[in-house]
Amino acid sequence: ELKVEQNPLFLSMQEGKNYTIYCNYSTTSDRLYWYRQDPGKSLESLFVLLSNGAVKQEGRLMASLDTKARLSTLHITAAVHDLSATYFCAVDMRSGGGADGLTFGKGTHLIIQP
Amino acid sequence: NAGVTQTPKFRILKIGQSMTLQCTQDMNHNYMYWYRQDPGMGLKLIYYSVGAGITDKGEVPNGYNVSRSTTEDFPLRLELAAPSQTSVYFCASSLRAITDTQYFGPGTRLTVL
């Protein structure tokens, strides 16, 4: 069974600081996804990582994928309040012999304080 | 171009009642999915479809049924609602295979009492 674990699950940080969210998964996969969810809202796609060593950046967010370590990271640079949200990583379920869908981590609830 | 739309936004059901959650996408996507999100948790796949007339089970299909008669619509039916089905339900779609970005609808918040 494919398992996806994120840490930390809760993170409170100050504006201007840097931090990294980690996403580990249990079976071999070269497809990993990051989503953002604001309270009471739907999910917004941030990054799709489709190969080992993939790195993508958008503004203050940068995501990377190491398929050998089964690890993805989401790095936040010089955080601003607008980045406060819950961040989910997700892995292609077929990696674990499953369906054509995504297995999600529990999410990292990020609060950025002035 | 509305993307993925879901109705209703909120619903309260009594135990044993049935209902259908509607999902429509106007992006001509082949793949459609239903997920549920319980408080403080990630999403879990209920059912998915790779095209009109083709559906398959995800991680947590028990208590649900789906159909896909058109490319645009992918309704989710709850039969004999139970408190364990209290959740937020998200419909999503993607153009082709899983490697394409999944676009999510706004969600339906369902409470079963």
PDB file of C-alpha atoms in Angstrom:
ATOM      1  CA  GLU A   1       0.000   0.000   0.000  1.00  0.00           C
ATOM      2  CA  LEU A   2       1.322   3.383  -0.998  1.00  0.00           C
ATOM      3  CA  LYS A   3       1.877   5.722   1.937  1.00  0.00           C
ATOM      4  CA  VAL A   4       2.670   9.411   1.715  1.00  0.00           C
ATOM      5  CA  GLU A   5       3.970  11.210   4.778  1.00  0.00           C
ATOM      6  CA  GLN A   6       4.487  14.916   5.171  1.00  0.00           C
ATOM      7  CA  ASN A   7       6.341  16.768   7.858  1.00  0.00           C
ATOM      8  CA  PRO A   8       5.845  18.894   9.628  1.00  0.00           C
ATOM      9  CA  LEU A   9       2.044  18.771   9.791  1.00  0.00           C
ATOM     10  CA  PHE A  10       1.884  22.203  11.395  1.00  0.00           C
ATOM     11  CA  LEU A  11       4.285  25.062  10.908  1.00  0.00           C
ATOM     12  CA  SER A  12       4.195  28.585  12.234  1.00  0.00           C
ATOM     13  CA  MET A  13       6.881  30.867  10.911  1.00  0.00           C
ATOM     14  CA  GLN A  14       7.707  34.516  10.628  1.00  0.00           C
ATOM     15  CA  GLU A  15       7.675  36.566   7.494  1.00  0.00           C
ATOM     16  CA  GLY A  16      11.030  36.762   5.815  1.00  0.00           C
ATOM     17  CA  LYS A  17      12.222  33.360   6.999  1.00  0.00           C
ATOM     18  CA  ASN A  18      13.022  30.292   4.921  1.00  0.00           C
ATOM     19  CA  TYR A  19      11.665  26.837   5.530  1.00  0.00           C
ATOM     20  CA  THR A  20      11.245  23.418   3.921  1.00  0.00           C
ATOM     21  CA  ILE A  21       8.329  20.989   3.927  1.00  0.00           C
ATOM     22  CA  TYR A  22       9.198  17.337   3.393  1.00  0.00           C
ATOM     23  CA  CYS A  23       7.210  14.643   1.624  1.00  0.00           C
ATOM     24  CA  ASN A  24       8.242  10.990   1.840  1.00  0.00           C
ATOM     25  CA  TYR A  25       6.512   8.167   0.017  1.00  0.00           C
ATOM     26  CA  SER A  26       6.738   4.425   0.370  1.00  0.00           C
ATOM     27  CA  THR A  27       7.009   2.994  -3.167  1.00  0.00           C
ATOM     28  CA  THR A  28       8.974   3.846  -6.257  1.00  0.00           C
ATOM     29  CA  SER A  29       7.447   6.674  -8.233  1.00  0.00           C
ATOM     30  CA  ASP A  30       8.689   9.399 -10.545  1.00  0.00           C
ATOM     31  CA  ARG A  31       5.511  11.454 -10.417  1.00  0.00           C
ATOM     32  CA  LEU A  32       4.777  13.769  -7.526  1.00  0.00           C
ATOM     33  CA  TYR A  33       2.391  16.685  -7.172  1.00  0.00           C
ATOM     34  CA  TRP A  34       2.108  19.658  -4.834  1.00  0.00           C
ATOM     35  CA  TYR A  35      -1.186  21.392  -4.120  1.00  0.00           C
ATOM     36  CA  ARG A  36      -2.228  24.379  -2.059  1.00  0.00           C
ATOM     37  CA  GLN A  37      -5.537  24.646  -0.198  1.00  0.00           C
ATOM     38  CA  ASP A  38      -6.831  27.810   1.467  1.00  0.00           C
ATOM     39  CA  PRO A  39      -9.338  27.380   4.329  1.00  0.00           C
ATOM     40  CA  GLY A  40     -12.734  26.272   3.046  1.00  0.00           C
ATOM     41  CA  LYS A  41     -11.511  26.304  -0.531  1.00  0.00           C
ATOM     42  CA  SER A  42     -10.596  23.815  -3.202  1.00  0.00           C
ATOM     43  CA  LEU A  43      -7.141  22.591  -4.173  1.00  0.00           C
ATOM     44  CA  GLU A  44      -4.884  24.554  -6.466  1.00  0.00           C
ATOM     45  CA  SER A  45      -2.110  22.800  -8.375  1.00  0.00           C
ATOM     46  CA  LEU A  46       1.332  24.219  -7.621  1.00  0.00           C
ATOM     47  CA  PHE A  47       3.840  21.828  -9.160  1.00  0.00           C
ATOM     48  CA  VAL A  48       3.921  18.604 -11.131  1.00  0.00           C
ATOM     49  CA  LEU A  49       7.270  16.784 -10.846  1.00  0.00           C
ATOM     50  CA  LEU A  50       7.681  14.027 -13.386  1.00  0.00           C
ATOM     51  CA  SER A  51      11.253  12.804 -13.139  1.00  0.00           C
ATOM     52  CA  ASN A  52      14.136  12.254 -10.767  1.00  0.00           C
ATOM     53  CA  GLY A  53      15.966  15.484 -10.086  1.00  0.00           C
ATOM     54  CA  ALA A  54      13.072  17.637 -11.271  1.00  0.00           C
ATOM     55  CA  VAL A  55      13.077  21.117  -9.813  1.00  0.00           C
ATOM     56  CA  LYS A  56      10.377  23.702 -10.348  1.00  0.00           C
ATOM     57  CA  GLN A  57      10.060  27.222  -9.000  1.00  0.00           C
ATOM     58  CA  GLU A  58       7.220  29.686  -8.843  1.00  0.00           C
ATOM     59  CA  GLY A  59       7.803  32.904  -6.956  1.00  0.00           C
ATOM     60  CA  ARG A  60       8.913  32.113  -3.403  1.00  0.00           C
ATOM     61  CA  LEU A  61       8.171  28.392  -3.719  1.00  0.00           C
ATOM     62  CA  MET A  62      10.521  25.768  -5.086  1.00  0.00           C
ATOM     63  CA  ALA A  63       9.805  22.036  -5.313  1.00  0.00           C
ATOM     64  CA  SER A  64      12.225  19.212  -5.997  1.00  0.00           C
ATOM     65  CA  LEU A  65      12.019  15.452  -6.395  1.00  0.00           C
ATOM     66  CA  ASP A  66      14.537  12.748  -5.481  1.00  0.00           C
ATOM     67  CA  THR A  67      13.014   9.464  -6.612  1.00  0.00           C
ATOM     68  CA  LYS A  68      15.881   7.369  -5.249  1.00  0.00           C
ATOM     69  CA  ALA A  69      15.312   8.727  -1.758  1.00  0.00           C
ATOM     70  CA  ARG A  70      11.515   8.767  -2.348  1.00  0.00           C
ATOM     71  CA  LEU A  71      11.530  12.338  -1.148  1.00  0.00           C
ATOM     72  CA  SER A  72      10.170  15.628  -2.365  1.00  0.00           C
ATOM     73  CA  THR A  73      10.716  18.999  -0.763  1.00  0.00           C
ATOM     74  CA  LEU A  74       8.814  22.255  -0.968  1.00  0.00           C
ATOM     75  CA  HIS A  75      11.069  25.156  -0.052  1.00  0.00           C
ATOM     76  CA  ILE A  76       9.723  28.540   0.949  1.00  0.00           C
ATOM     77  CA  THR A  77      12.023  31.514   0.553  1.00  0.00           C
ATOM     78  CA  ALA A  78      11.480  34.778   2.453  1.00  0.00           C
ATOM     79  CA  ALA A  79       7.962  33.822   3.458  1.00  0.00           C
ATOM     80  CA  VAL A  80       5.112  36.311   3.185  1.00  0.00           C
ATOM     81  CA  HIS A  81       1.690  36.189   4.844  1.00  0.00           C
ATOM     82  CA  ASP A  82      -0.075  35.362   1.561  1.00  0.00           C
ATOM     83  CA  LEU A  83       1.608  31.958   1.558  1.00  0.00           C
ATOM     84  CA  SER A  84      -0.349  30.893   4.641  1.00  0.00           C
ATOM     85  CA  ALA A  85      -2.322  27.808   3.563  1.00  0.00           C
ATOM     86  CA  THR A  86      -2.304  24.018   3.765  1.00  0.00           C
ATOM     87  CA  TYR A  87       0.121  22.343   1.371  1.00  0.00           C
ATOM     88  CA  PHE A  88      -0.407  18.797   0.168  1.00  0.00           C
ATOM     89  CA  CYS A  89       1.910  16.487  -1.676  1.00  0.00           C
ATOM     90  CA  ALA A  90       0.440  13.600  -3.652  1.00  0.00           C
ATOM     91  CA  VAL A  91       1.836  10.589  -5.481  1.00  0.00           C
ATOM     92  CA  ASP A  92       0.492   8.634  -8.432  1.00  0.00           C
ATOM     93  CA  MET A  93      -1.415   5.686  -6.958  1.00  0.00           C
ATOM     94  CA  ARG A  94      -0.303   3.375  -9.741  1.00  0.00           C
ATOM     95  CA  SER A  95       3.148   3.474  -8.194  1.00  0.00           C
ATOM     96  CA  GLY A  96       1.792   1.278  -5.445  1.00  0.00           C
ATOM     97  CA  GLY A  97      -0.172  -0.940  -7.809  1.00  0.00           C
ATOM     98  CA  GLY A  98      -3.317   1.070  -7.315  1.00  0.00           C
ATOM     99  CA  ALA A  99      -5.822   3.044  -9.315  1.00  0.00           C
ATOM    100  CA  ASP A 100      -5.435   5.946 -11.722  1.00  0.00           C
ATOM    101  CA  GLY A 101      -5.550   8.577  -9.024  1.00  0.00           C
ATOM    102  CA  LEU A 102      -3.465  10.300  -6.387  1.00  0.00           C
ATOM    103  CA  THR A 103      -2.548   9.313  -2.835  1.00  0.00           C
ATOM    104  CA  PHE A 104      -2.293  12.441  -0.699  1.00  0.00           C
ATOM    105  CA  GLY A 105      -0.308  13.228   2.397  1.00  0.00           C
ATOM    106  CA  LYS A 106      -2.155  14.666   5.388  1.00  0.00           C
ATOM    107  CA  GLY A 107      -1.056  18.171   4.508  1.00  0.00           C
ATOM    108  CA  THR A 108       1.149  20.788   6.151  1.00  0.00           C
ATOM    109  CA  HIS A 109      -0.801  23.617   7.750  1.00  0.00           C
ATOM    110  CA  LEU A 110       1.404  26.671   7.331  1.00  0.00           C
ATOM    111  CA  ILE A 111       0.867  29.913   9.200  1.00  0.00           C
ATOM    112  CA  ILE A 112       3.103  32.870   8.402  1.00  0.00           C
ATOM    113  CA  GLN A 113       3.046  35.643  10.966  1.00  0.00           C
ATOM    114  CA  PRO A 114       4.172  39.240  10.494  1.00  0.00           C
TER     115      PRO A 114
ATOM    116  CA  ASN B   1     -14.766  28.395 -19.318  1.00  0.00           C
ATOM    117  CA  ALA B   2     -16.014  27.493 -15.816  1.00  0.00           C
ATOM    118  CA  GLY B   3     -13.596  24.587 -15.235  1.00  0.00           C
ATOM    119  CA  VAL B   4     -14.959  21.984 -12.813  1.00  0.00           C
ATOM    120  CA  THR B   5     -18.283  22.771 -11.173  1.00  0.00           C
ATOM    121  CA  GLN B   6     -20.008  20.889  -8.377  1.00  0.00           C
ATOM    122  CA  THR B   7     -23.491  21.051  -6.921  1.00  0.00           C
ATOM    123  CA  PRO B   8     -24.706  21.354  -4.268  1.00  0.00           C
ATOM    124  CA  LYS B   9     -22.175  23.264  -2.149  1.00  0.00           C
ATOM    125  CA  PHE B  10     -23.664  22.110   1.131  1.00  0.00           C
ATOM    126  CA  ARG B  11     -26.075  19.351   2.072  1.00  0.00           C
ATOM    127  CA  ILE B  12     -27.373  17.757   5.250  1.00  0.00           C
ATOM    128  CA  LEU B  13     -28.738  14.224   4.973  1.00  0.00           C
ATOM    129  CA  LYS B  14     -30.446  11.953   7.430  1.00  0.00           C
ATOM    130  CA  ILE B  15     -29.104   8.461   7.954  1.00  0.00           C
ATOM    131  CA  GLY B  16     -30.445   6.146   5.257  1.00  0.00           C
ATOM    132  CA  GLN B  17     -31.240   8.862   2.734  1.00  0.00           C
ATOM    133  CA  SER B  18     -29.723   8.899  -0.731  1.00  0.00           C
ATOM    134  CA  MET B  19     -28.430  11.707  -2.892  1.00  0.00           C
ATOM    135  CA  THR B  20     -26.407  12.476  -5.993  1.00  0.00           C
ATOM    136  CA  LEU B  21     -23.497  14.876  -6.071  1.00  0.00           C
ATOM    137  CA  GLN B  22     -23.153  16.500  -9.453  1.00  0.00           C
ATOM    138  CA  CYS B  23     -19.867  17.240 -11.215  1.00  0.00           C
ATOM    139  CA  THR B  24     -19.419  18.860 -14.607  1.00  0.00           C
ATOM    140  CA  GLN B  25     -16.298  19.963 -16.453  1.00  0.00           C
ATOM    141  CA  ASP B  26     -16.141  22.046 -19.612  1.00  0.00           C
ATOM    142  CA  MET B  27     -12.485  21.465 -20.497  1.00  0.00           C
ATOM    143  CA  ASN B  28     -13.087  18.322 -22.581  1.00  0.00           C
ATOM    144  CA  HIS B  29     -11.009  16.298 -20.144  1.00  0.00           C
ATOM    145  CA  ASN B  30     -11.008  12.539 -20.449  1.00  0.00           C
ATOM    146  CA  TYR B  31     -10.146  11.692 -16.861  1.00  0.00           C
ATOM    147  CA  MET B  32     -12.425  12.518 -13.938  1.00  0.00           C
ATOM    148  CA  TYR B  33     -12.119  11.675 -10.249  1.00  0.00           C
ATOM    149  CA  TRP B  34     -14.039  11.798  -7.002  1.00  0.00           C
ATOM    150  CA  TYR B  35     -12.176  12.325  -3.740  1.00  0.00           C
ATOM    151  CA  ARG B  36     -13.308  12.802  -0.181  1.00  0.00           C
ATOM    152  CA  GLN B  37     -11.511  14.873   2.425  1.00  0.00           C
ATOM    153  CA  ASP B  38     -12.057  14.239   6.109  1.00  0.00           C
ATOM    154  CA  PRO B  39     -11.061  16.909   8.662  1.00  0.00           C
ATOM    155  CA  GLY B  40      -7.323  17.279   9.042  1.00  0.00           C
ATOM    156  CA  MET B  41      -6.632  14.648   6.412  1.00  0.00           C
ATOM    157  CA  GLY B  42      -5.543  14.421   2.826  1.00  0.00           C
ATOM    158  CA  LEU B  43      -7.880  13.416   0.049  1.00  0.00           C
ATOM    159  CA  LYS B  44      -8.845   9.810  -0.630  1.00  0.00           C
ATOM    160  CA  LEU B  45      -9.893   8.569  -4.068  1.00  0.00           C
ATOM    161  CA  ILE B  46     -13.423   7.145  -4.241  1.00  0.00           C
ATOM    162  CA  TYR B  47     -13.932   6.458  -7.950  1.00  0.00           C
ATOM    163  CA  TYR B  48     -12.407   7.567 -11.198  1.00  0.00           C
ATOM    164  CA  SER B  49     -13.178   7.456 -14.902  1.00  0.00           C
ATOM    165  CA  VAL B  50     -10.841   7.417 -17.886  1.00  0.00           C
ATOM    166  CA  GLY B  51     -13.565   8.274 -20.385  1.00  0.00           C
ATOM    167  CA  ALA B  52     -17.274   8.108 -21.077  1.00  0.00           C
ATOM    168  CA  GLY B  53     -18.649   4.707 -20.160  1.00  0.00           C
ATOM    169  CA  ILE B  54     -15.570   3.643 -18.187  1.00  0.00           C
ATOM    170  CA  THR B  55     -15.362   3.846 -14.407  1.00  0.00           C
ATOM    171  CA  ASP B  56     -13.314   2.098 -11.747  1.00  0.00           C
ATOM    172  CA  LYS B  57     -12.937   1.949  -7.989  1.00  0.00           C
ATOM    173  CA  GLY B  58     -10.440   3.930  -5.978  1.00  0.00           C
ATOM    174  CA  GLU B  59      -9.329   3.502  -2.360  1.00  0.00           C
ATOM    175  CA  VAL B  60     -12.678   3.980  -0.602  1.00  0.00           C
ATOM    176  CA  PRO B  61     -15.571   3.060  -2.956  1.00  0.00           C
ATOM    177  CA  ASN B  62     -17.912   1.363  -0.471  1.00  0.00           C
ATOM    178  CA  GLY B  63     -21.251   3.115  -0.135  1.00  0.00           C
ATOM    179  CA  TYR B  64     -20.877   5.033  -3.398  1.00  0.00           C
ATOM    180  CA  ASN B  65     -21.693   4.577  -7.070  1.00  0.00           C
ATOM    181  CA  VAL B  66     -20.762   6.514 -10.173  1.00  0.00           C
ATOM    182  CA  SER B  67     -21.637   6.704 -13.831  1.00  0.00           C
ATOM    183  CA  ARG B  68     -20.069   8.476 -16.806  1.00  0.00           C
ATOM    184  CA  SER B  69     -22.484   8.734 -19.705  1.00  0.00           C
ATOM    185  CA  THR B  70     -20.883  11.869 -21.182  1.00  0.00           C
ATOM    186  CA  THR B  71     -17.395  13.362 -21.220  1.00  0.00           C
ATOM    187  CA  GLU B  72     -18.610  16.363 -19.225  1.00  0.00           C
ATOM    188  CA  ASP B  73     -20.510  14.795 -16.334  1.00  0.00           C
ATOM    189  CA  PHE B  74     -19.446  12.446 -13.553  1.00  0.00           C
ATOM    190  CA  PRO B  75     -22.114  12.185 -10.826  1.00  0.00           C
ATOM    191  CA  LEU B  76     -21.470  10.452  -7.509  1.00  0.00           C
ATOM    192  CA  ARG B  77     -24.371   8.698  -5.834  1.00  0.00           C
ATOM    193  CA  LEU B  78     -24.601   7.954  -2.136  1.00  0.00           C
ATOM    194  CA  GLU B  79     -26.972   5.138  -1.261  1.00  0.00           C
ATOM    195  CA  LEU B  80     -28.164   4.739   2.334  1.00  0.00           C
ATOM    196  CA  ALA B  81     -26.144   7.593   3.794  1.00  0.00           C
ATOM    197  CA  ALA B  82     -24.194   6.890   6.990  1.00  0.00           C
ATOM    198  CA  PRO B  83     -22.460   9.261   9.448  1.00  0.00           C
ATOM    199  CA  SER B  84     -19.104   7.928   8.224  1.00  0.00           C
ATOM    200  CA  GLN B  85     -19.838   9.596   4.888  1.00  0.00           C
ATOM    201  CA  THR B  86     -19.774  13.045   6.481  1.00  0.00           C
ATOM    202  CA  SER B  87     -16.965  14.709   4.552  1.00  0.00           C
ATOM    203  CA  VAL B  88     -16.071  17.238   1.890  1.00  0.00           C
ATOM    204  CA  TYR B  89     -16.282  15.777  -1.587  1.00  0.00           C
ATOM    205  CA  PHE B  90     -14.115  17.039  -4.422  1.00  0.00           C
ATOM    206  CA  CYS B  91     -14.461  16.269  -8.075  1.00  0.00           C
ATOM    207  CA  ALA B  92     -11.409  16.670 -10.311  1.00  0.00           C
ATOM    208  CA  SER B  93     -10.508  16.255 -13.950  1.00  0.00           C
ATOM    209  CA  SER B  94      -7.401  15.972 -16.100  1.00  0.00           C
ATOM    210  CA  LEU B  95      -6.903  15.994 -19.837  1.00  0.00           C
ATOM    211  CA  ARG B  96      -5.181  12.700 -20.301  1.00  0.00           C
ATOM    212  CA  ALA B  97      -3.264  10.431 -18.002  1.00  0.00           C
ATOM    213  CA  ILE B  98      -2.377  10.934 -14.393  1.00  0.00           C
ATOM    214  CA  THR B  99       0.706  12.901 -15.406  1.00  0.00           C
ATOM    215  CA  ASP B 100      -1.478  15.823 -16.390  1.00  0.00           C
ATOM    216  CA  THR B 101      -2.473  18.396 -13.802  1.00  0.00           C
ATOM    217  CA  GLN B 102      -5.704  17.570 -11.994  1.00  0.00           C
ATOM    218  CA  TYR B 103      -8.130  20.487 -11.721  1.00  0.00           C
ATOM    219  CA  PHE B 104     -10.401  20.423  -8.719  1.00  0.00           C
ATOM    220  CA  GLY B 105     -13.941  21.652  -8.261  1.00  0.00           C
ATOM    221  CA  PRO B 106     -15.009  23.816  -5.300  1.00  0.00           C
ATOM    222  CA  GLY B 107     -16.236  20.863  -3.240  1.00  0.00           C
ATOM    223  CA  THR B 108     -19.501  19.704  -1.631  1.00  0.00           C
ATOM    224  CA  ARG B 109     -19.691  19.720   2.157  1.00  0.00           C
ATOM    225  CA  LEU B 110     -21.926  16.829   3.235  1.00  0.00           C
ATOM    226  CA  THR B 111     -23.150  16.142   6.750  1.00  0.00           C
ATOM    227  CA  VAL B 112     -25.031  12.952   7.607  1.00  0.00           C
ATOM    228  CA  LEU B 113     -26.984  13.074  10.869  1.00  0.00           C
TER     229      LEU B 113
END
